[in-house]
């Protein structure tokens, strides 16, 4: 009986030590996933949007995928003069730094390009016993090109702004 109790104590101490050590383990944060934000566009111009993703740094020549964004497959939220489209669209749930993008508005025949998206690779400490949880930790987007113009500086975690 005493032997079992000693083994149970050793097992608990061992699990405690493993749990403490796992709290210090670095876990990569989730990759950035940005939304589209249309400033001063009427509803009629943004009711259907076509997004094409391209292999990064190929000058938009190697098409990877294309998809429609509309109110049926994405969340549309109007904030004063800005329409924010939630990142539920496409195969990757939002725009990722893995690709370059072309955003086409069929009603106006306008095309926007978002290229050279750069994000900082961050990490967080483990959340406890055997945890690999990185919730609440996302890499920030630090720079990108919109129609060839570089935007950088302050972290932009989740938003690309397209102006009418």
Coordinates of N, CA and C in Angstrom, one line a residue:
X1 N 0.8 -1.2 0.0 CA 0.0 0.0 0.0 C 0.9 1.3 0.0
X2 N 1.9 1.2 0.8 CA 2.8 2.4 0.9 C 3.5 2.6 -0.4
X3 N 3.9 1.5 -1.1 CA 4.5 1.5 -2.4 C 3.7 2.2 -3.4
X4 N 2.4 1.9 -3.4 CA 1.4 2.5 -4.4 C 1.3 4.0 -4.1
X5 N 1.2 4.4 -2.8 CA 1.1 5.8 -2.5 C 2.4 6.6 -2.9
X6 N 3.6 6.0 -2.7 CA 4.8 6.7 -3.1 C 4.8 6.8 -4.6
X7 N 4.4 5.8 -5.4 CA 4.4 5.9 -6.8 C 3.4 6.9 -7.3
X8 N 2.2 7.0 -6.6 CA 1.3 8.0 -7.0 C 1.8 9.4 -6.8
X9 N 2.5 9.6 -5.6 CA 3.1 10.9 -5.4 C 4.2 11.3 -6.4
X10 N 5.0 10.3 -6.8 CA 6.0 10.5 -7.8 C 5.4 10.9 -9.1
X11 N 4.3 10.2 -9.5 CA 3.6 10.4 -10.7 C 3.0 11.8 -10.7
X12 N 2.5 12.3 -9.6 CA 1.9 13.6 -9.5 C 3.0 14.7 -9.6
X13 N 4.1 14.4 -8.9 CA 5.2 15.4 -9.0 C 5.8 15.4 -10.4
X14 N 5.9 14.3 -11.1 CA 6.3 14.3 -12.5 C 5.4 15.0 -13.4
X15 N 4.1 14.8 -13.3 CA 3.1 15.5 -14.1 C 3.2 17.0 -13.8
X16 N 3.3 17.4 -12.6 CA 3.5 18.8 -12.2 C 4.7 19.4 -12.9
X17 N 5.8 18.7 -12.9 CA 7.0 19.3 -13.5 C 6.8 19.4 -15.0
X18 N 6.2 18.4 -15.6 CA 6.0 18.5 -17.1 C 5.0 19.6 -17.4
X19 N 4.0 19.8 -16.6 CA 3.1 20.9 -16.8 C 3.8 22.2 -16.7
X20 N 4.6 22.4 -15.7 CA 5.3 23.7 -15.5 C 6.3 23.9 -16.7
X21 N 6.9 22.9 -17.1 CA 7.9 23.0 -18.3 C 7.1 23.4 -19.5
X22 N 5.9 22.8 -19.7 CA 5.1 23.1 -20.9 C 4.7 24.6 -20.9
X23 N 4.5 25.2 -19.8 CA 4.1 26.6 -19.7 C 5.2 27.5 -20.3
X24 N 6.4 27.1 -20.4 CA 7.5 27.9 -20.9 C 7.8 27.6 -22.3
X25 N 7.1 26.6 -22.9 CA 7.4 26.3 -24.3 C 6.9 27.4 -25.3
X26 N 7.6 27.8 -26.2 CA 7.2 28.7 -27.2 C 6.3 28.1 -28.3
X27 N 5.2 28.7 -28.5 CA 4.2 28.2 -29.5 C 4.0 29.2 -30.5
X28 N 4.1 28.9 -31.8 CA 3.9 29.9 -32.9 C 2.5 30.5 -32.8
X29 N 2.4 31.8 -33.0 CA 1.1 32.4 -33.1 C 0.4 32.1 -34.4
X30 N -0.9 32.3 -34.4 CA -1.7 32.1 -35.7 C -1.2 33.1 -36.7
X31 N -1.2 32.6 -38.0 CA -0.9 33.6 -39.0 C -1.9 34.6 -39.2
X32 N -1.5 35.8 -39.7 CA -2.4 36.9 -39.9 C -3.5 36.5 -40.9
X33 N -4.7 37.0 -40.7 CA -5.8 36.8 -41.6 C -6.6 38.1 -41.7
X34 N -6.4 38.8 -42.7 CA -6.9 40.2 -42.8 C -8.3 40.2 -43.5
X35 N -9.1 41.2 -43.1 CA -10.4 41.5 -43.7 C -10.2 42.6 -44.8
X36 N -11.3 42.7 -45.6 CA -11.3 43.7 -46.6 C -12.3 44.8 -46.1
X37 N -11.9 46.1 -46.2 CA -12.7 47.2 -45.8 C -12.8 48.2 -46.9
X38 N -14.0 48.5 -47.3 CA -14.3 49.3 -48.5 C -14.8 50.7 -47.9
X39 N -14.0 51.8 -48.2 CA -14.4 53.1 -47.7 C -15.1 53.9 -48.8
X40 N -16.4 54.3 -48.4 CA -17.2 55.2 -49.2 C -17.7 54.5 -50.5
X41 N -17.9 53.2 -50.5 CA -18.5 52.5 -51.6 C -20.0 52.3 -51.3
X42 N -20.8 52.6 -52.3 CA -22.2 52.3 -52.2 C -22.5 50.7 -52.2
X43 N -23.5 50.3 -51.6 CA -23.8 48.9 -51.5 C -23.8 48.2 -52.9
X44 N -24.3 48.9 -53.9 CA -24.4 48.3 -55.2 C -23.1 47.9 -55.8
X45 N -22.0 48.6 -55.4 CA -20.7 48.3 -55.9 C -19.9 47.2 -55.2
X46 N -20.5 46.8 -54.0 CA -19.8 45.8 -53.2 C -20.6 44.6 -52.9
X47 N -21.8 44.5 -53.6 CA -22.6 43.3 -53.3 C -22.0 42.0 -53.8
X48 N -21.2 42.1 -54.8 CA -20.4 40.9 -55.3 C -19.0 41.3 -55.6
X49 N -18.1 40.6 -55.1 CA -16.6 40.8 -55.2 C -16.0 39.5 -55.7
X50 N -15.0 39.6 -56.6 CA -14.3 38.5 -57.0 C -12.8 38.7 -56.5
X51 N -12.3 37.7 -55.8 CA -11.0 37.7 -55.3 C -10.2 36.6 -55.9
X52 N -9.0 36.9 -56.5 CA -8.1 35.9 -57.0 C -6.8 35.9 -56.2
X53 N -6.4 34.7 -55.8 CA -5.1 34.6 -55.1 C -4.1 34.1 -56.1
X54 N -2.8 34.6 -55.9 CA -1.7 34.2 -56.8 C -0.5 33.8 -55.9
X55 N 0.3 33.0 -56.5 CA 1.6 32.7 -55.8 C 2.3 34.0 -55.6
X56 N 2.8 34.1 -54.4 CA 3.4 35.3 -53.9 C 4.7 35.6 -54.8
X57 N 4.9 36.9 -55.1 CA 6.0 37.4 -55.8 C 6.2 36.8 -57.2
X58 N 5.0 36.6 -57.9 CA 5.1 36.2 -59.3 C 4.4 37.2 -60.2
X59 N 4.3 38.4 -59.7 CA 3.7 39.5 -60.5 C 2.3 39.2 -61.0
X60 N 1.5 38.5 -60.1 CA 0.2 38.1 -60.4 C 0.0 37.3 -61.7
X61 N 0.9 36.4 -61.9 CA 0.9 35.6 -63.1 C 0.5 34.1 -62.8
X62 N 0.7 33.6 -61.6 CA 0.5 32.2 -61.3 C -0.8 32.1 -60.4
X63 N -1.9 32.0 -61.0 CA -3.2 31.9 -60.3 C -3.3 30.7 -59.4
X64 N -3.7 30.9 -58.2 CA -3.8 29.7 -57.3 C -5.3 29.4 -57.1
X65 N -6.1 30.4 -56.9 CA -7.6 30.2 -56.6 C -8.3 31.5 -56.9
X66 N -9.6 31.4 -57.1 CA -10.5 32.5 -57.2 C -11.8 32.2 -56.5
X67 N -12.4 33.2 -55.9 CA -13.7 33.0 -55.2 C -14.5 34.3 -55.2
X68 N -15.8 34.1 -55.0 CA -16.7 35.2 -54.9 C -16.9 35.5 -53.4
X69 N -17.1 36.8 -53.2 CA -17.5 37.3 -51.9 C -18.9 38.0 -52.1
X70 N -19.8 37.5 -51.3 CA -21.1 38.2 -51.3 C -21.7 38.0 -49.9
X71 N -22.9 38.6 -49.7 CA -23.6 38.5 -48.4 C -23.9 37.1 -48.0
X72 N -24.0 36.2 -48.9 CA -24.4 34.8 -48.6 C -23.2 34.0 -48.0
X73 N -22.0 34.4 -48.3 CA -20.9 33.6 -47.8 C -19.9 34.4 -46.9
X74 N -20.2 35.6 -46.6 CA -19.3 36.5 -45.8 C -20.2 37.4 -44.9
X75 N -19.6 37.9 -43.9 CA -20.3 38.9 -43.0 C -20.0 40.3 -43.4
X76 N -21.0 41.0 -43.7 CA -20.9 42.4 -44.1 C -21.3 43.3 -42.9
X77 N -20.5 44.2 -42.5 CA -20.8 45.1 -41.4 C -20.4 46.5 -41.8
X78 N -21.5 47.4 -41.8 CA -21.3 48.8 -42.2 C -21.0 49.6 -40.9
X79 N -19.8 50.2 -40.9 CA -19.4 51.1 -39.8 C -19.2 52.5 -40.4
X80 N -20.2 53.4 -40.2 CA -20.3 54.7 -40.7 C -20.1 54.6 -42.3
X81 N -18.9 55.1 -42.8 CA -18.8 55.0 -44.3 C -17.9 53.8 -44.7
X82 N -17.6 52.9 -43.9 CA -16.8 51.8 -44.2 C -17.5 50.4 -44.1
X83 N -17.4 49.7 -45.2 CA -18.0 48.3 -45.2 C -16.9 47.4 -44.8
X84 N -17.0 46.7 -43.7 CA -16.1 45.7 -43.3 C -16.6 44.3 -43.7
X85 N -15.8 43.5 -44.4 CA -16.3 42.2 -44.8 C -15.4 41.2 -44.0
X86 N -16.1 40.4 -43.2 CA -15.5 39.5 -42.3 C -14.7 38.4 -43.0
X87 N -13.7 37.9 -42.3 CA -12.8 37.0 -42.9 C -13.3 35.5 -43.0
X88 N -14.5 35.3 -43.4 CA -15.0 34.0 -43.5 C -15.0 33.5 -45.0
X89 N -14.4 34.3 -45.9 CA -14.5 34.0 -47.3 C -13.2 33.2 -47.7
X90 N -13.3 32.6 -48.8 CA -12.1 31.9 -49.4 C -11.7 30.7 -48.6
X91 N -10.8 29.9 -49.2 CA -10.4 28.7 -48.6 C -9.5 28.9 -47.4
X92 N -8.9 30.1 -47.2 CA -8.0 30.4 -46.1 C -8.6 31.2 -45.0
X93 N -9.9 31.5 -45.1 CA -10.5 32.4 -44.1 C -9.8 33.7 -44.0
X94 N -9.9 34.5 -45.0 CA -9.3 35.9 -45.0 C -8.1 35.9 -45.9
X95 N -7.5 37.1 -46.0 CA -6.3 37.3 -46.9 C -5.1 37.0 -46.1
X96 N -4.2 36.2 -46.6 CA -3.0 35.7 -45.9 C -1.7 36.2 -46.6
X97 N -0.7 36.3 -45.8 CA 0.6 36.7 -46.4 C 1.2 35.7 -47.3
X98 N 0.6 34.6 -47.4 CA 1.1 33.5 -48.3 C 1.0 33.8 -49.7
X99 N 0.0 34.7 -50.1 CA -0.4 35.0 -51.4 C -0.4 36.5 -51.7
X100 N -0.4 36.8 -53.0 CA -0.8 38.1 -53.5 C -2.2 38.0 -54.0
X101 N -2.9 39.2 -54.0 CA -4.3 39.2 -54.4 C -4.7 40.2 -55.4
X102 N -5.8 39.9 -56.1 CA -6.5 40.8 -57.0 C -7.9 40.8 -56.6
X103 N -8.4 42.0 -56.3 CA -9.8 42.2 -55.9 C -10.5 42.9 -57.0
X104 N -11.6 42.3 -57.5 CA -12.3 42.8 -58.7 C -13.7 43.1 -58.3
X105 N -14.2 44.4 -58.6 CA -15.6 44.8 -58.3 C -16.3 44.8 -59.7
X106 N -17.0 43.8 -60.0 CA -17.6 43.7 -61.4 C -18.6 44.9 -61.7
X107 N -19.3 45.5 -60.7 CA -20.2 46.5 -61.0 C -19.5 47.8 -61.5
X108 N -18.3 48.0 -61.1 CA -17.6 49.2 -61.5 C -16.4 48.9 -62.4
X109 N -16.1 47.7 -62.6 CA -14.9 47.2 -63.4 C -13.6 47.7 -62.8
X110 N -13.6 47.9 -61.4 CA -12.3 48.3 -60.7 C -11.6 47.1 -60.2
X111 N -10.3 47.2 -60.3 CA -9.4 46.1 -59.8 C -8.4 46.7 -58.8
X112 N -8.3 46.1 -57.6 CA -7.3 46.5 -56.6 C -6.3 45.3 -56.5
X113 N -5.1 45.6 -56.3 CA -4.1 44.5 -56.0 C -3.5 44.7 -54.6
X114 N -3.4 43.6 -53.9 CA -2.7 43.6 -52.6 C -1.6 42.6 -52.7
X115 N -0.4 43.1 -52.6 CA 0.8 42.2 -52.8 C 1.8 42.5 -51.7
X116 N 2.9 41.6 -51.7 CA 4.0 41.8 -50.8 C 3.6 41.9 -49.3
X117 N 2.6 41.1 -48.9 CA 2.1 41.2 -47.5 C 3.2 40.6 -46.6
X118 N 3.6 41.3 -45.6 CA 4.6 40.9 -44.7 C 4.0 40.8 -43.3
X119 N 4.3 39.7 -42.6 CA 3.8 39.6 -41.2 C 5.0 39.2 -40.3
X120 N 5.0 39.7 -39.1 CA 6.0 39.3 -38.1 C 5.6 37.9 -37.5
X121 N 6.6 37.0 -37.5 CA 6.3 35.7 -36.9 C 6.5 35.8 -35.4
X122 N 5.4 35.7 -34.7 CA 5.5 35.8 -33.2 C 5.2 34.5 -32.6
X123 N 5.4 34.4 -31.3 CA 5.1 33.2 -30.5 C 4.6 33.6 -29.2
X124 N 4.1 32.6 -28.5 CA 3.6 32.8 -27.1 C 4.0 31.7 -26.3
X125 N 4.0 31.9 -25.0 CA 4.3 30.8 -24.0 C 3.2 29.8 -24.0
X126 N 3.5 28.5 -23.7 CA 2.5 27.5 -23.6 C 1.5 27.8 -22.6
X127 N 0.3 27.2 -22.7 CA -0.8 27.6 -21.8 C -1.0 26.6 -20.7
X128 N -0.1 25.7 -20.5 CA -0.4 24.7 -19.4 C 0.0 23.3 -19.8
X129 N -0.5 22.4 -19.0 CA -0.1 21.0 -19.1 C -0.4 20.5 -20.6
X130 N 0.7 20.2 -21.3 CA 0.7 19.7 -22.7 C 0.0 20.6 -23.7
X131 N -0.3 21.8 -23.3 CA -1.1 22.7 -24.2 C -0.2 23.2 -25.4
X132 N -0.9 23.3 -26.5 CA -0.3 23.9 -27.7 C -1.3 24.9 -28.2
X133 N -1.9 25.6 -27.3 CA -2.9 26.6 -27.6 C -2.4 28.0 -27.9
X134 N -2.7 28.5 -29.1 CA -2.2 29.9 -29.4 C -3.4 30.8 -29.6
X135 N -4.5 30.5 -29.1 CA -5.7 31.4 -29.2 C -5.3 32.8 -28.6
X136 N -5.8 33.8 -29.3 CA -5.5 35.2 -28.8 C -4.2 35.7 -29.2
X137 N -3.4 35.0 -30.0 CA -2.1 35.4 -30.4 C -2.1 35.2 -32.0
X138 N -2.0 36.4 -32.6 CA -1.9 36.4 -34.1 C -0.7 37.2 -34.5
X139 N -0.1 36.8 -35.6 CA 1.0 37.6 -36.2 C 0.5 38.9 -36.8
X140 N 1.1 40.0 -36.5 CA 0.6 41.3 -37.1 C 1.2 41.5 -38.6
X141 N 0.4 42.1 -39.4 CA 0.9 42.5 -40.7 C 1.6 43.8 -40.6
X142 N 2.8 43.8 -41.0 CA 3.6 45.0 -40.9 C 3.8 45.9 -42.1
X143 N 3.6 45.3 -43.3 CA 3.6 46.0 -44.5 C 2.9 45.3 -45.6
X144 N 2.5 46.0 -46.7 CA 1.9 45.4 -47.9 C 1.9 46.5 -48.9
X145 N 1.6 46.1 -50.2 CA 1.5 47.0 -51.3 C 0.0 47.0 -51.7
X146 N -0.6 48.1 -51.8 CA -1.9 48.3 -52.3 C -1.8 49.0 -53.7
X147 N -2.1 48.4 -54.8 CA -2.0 48.9 -56.1 C -0.6 49.5 -56.3
X148 N 0.4 48.7 -55.8 CA 1.8 49.1 -56.0 C 2.4 50.1 -55.0
X149 N 1.5 50.7 -54.2 CA 2.0 51.6 -53.2 C 2.2 50.9 -51.8
X150 N 3.4 51.1 -51.3 CA 3.8 50.4 -50.0 C 3.2 51.1 -48.8
X151 N 2.6 50.3 -48.0 CA 2.1 50.8 -46.7 C 2.8 50.0 -45.6
X152 N 3.4 50.7 -44.7 CA 4.1 50.1 -43.6 C 4.1 51.0 -42.4
X153 N 4.7 50.5 -41.3 CA 4.8 51.3 -40.1 C 4.0 50.6 -39.0
X154 N 3.0 51.2 -38.5 CA 2.2 50.6 -37.4 C 1.6 49.3 -37.8
X155 N 1.6 48.4 -36.9 CA 1.0 47.1 -37.1 C -0.4 47.2 -37.6
X156 N -0.8 46.5 -38.6 CA -2.1 46.4 -39.1 C -2.5 44.9 -39.0
X157 N -3.1 44.5 -37.9 CA -3.4 43.1 -37.6 C -4.3 42.5 -38.6
X158 N -5.4 43.1 -38.9 CA -6.5 42.4 -39.6 C -7.2 43.2 -40.8
X159 N -6.7 44.3 -41.2 CA -7.5 45.1 -42.1 C -6.8 45.7 -43.3
X160 N -7.4 45.5 -44.5 CA -6.9 46.2 -45.7 C -8.0 47.2 -46.1
X161 N -7.6 48.5 -46.2 CA -8.6 49.5 -46.6 C -8.5 49.9 -48.0
X162 N -9.6 49.8 -48.7 CA -9.7 50.1 -50.2 C -10.7 51.3 -50.3
X163 N -10.2 52.4 -50.9 CA -10.9 53.6 -51.0 C -11.5 53.8 -52.3
X164 N -12.7 54.4 -52.3 CA -13.5 54.5 -53.6 C -12.8 55.5 -54.5

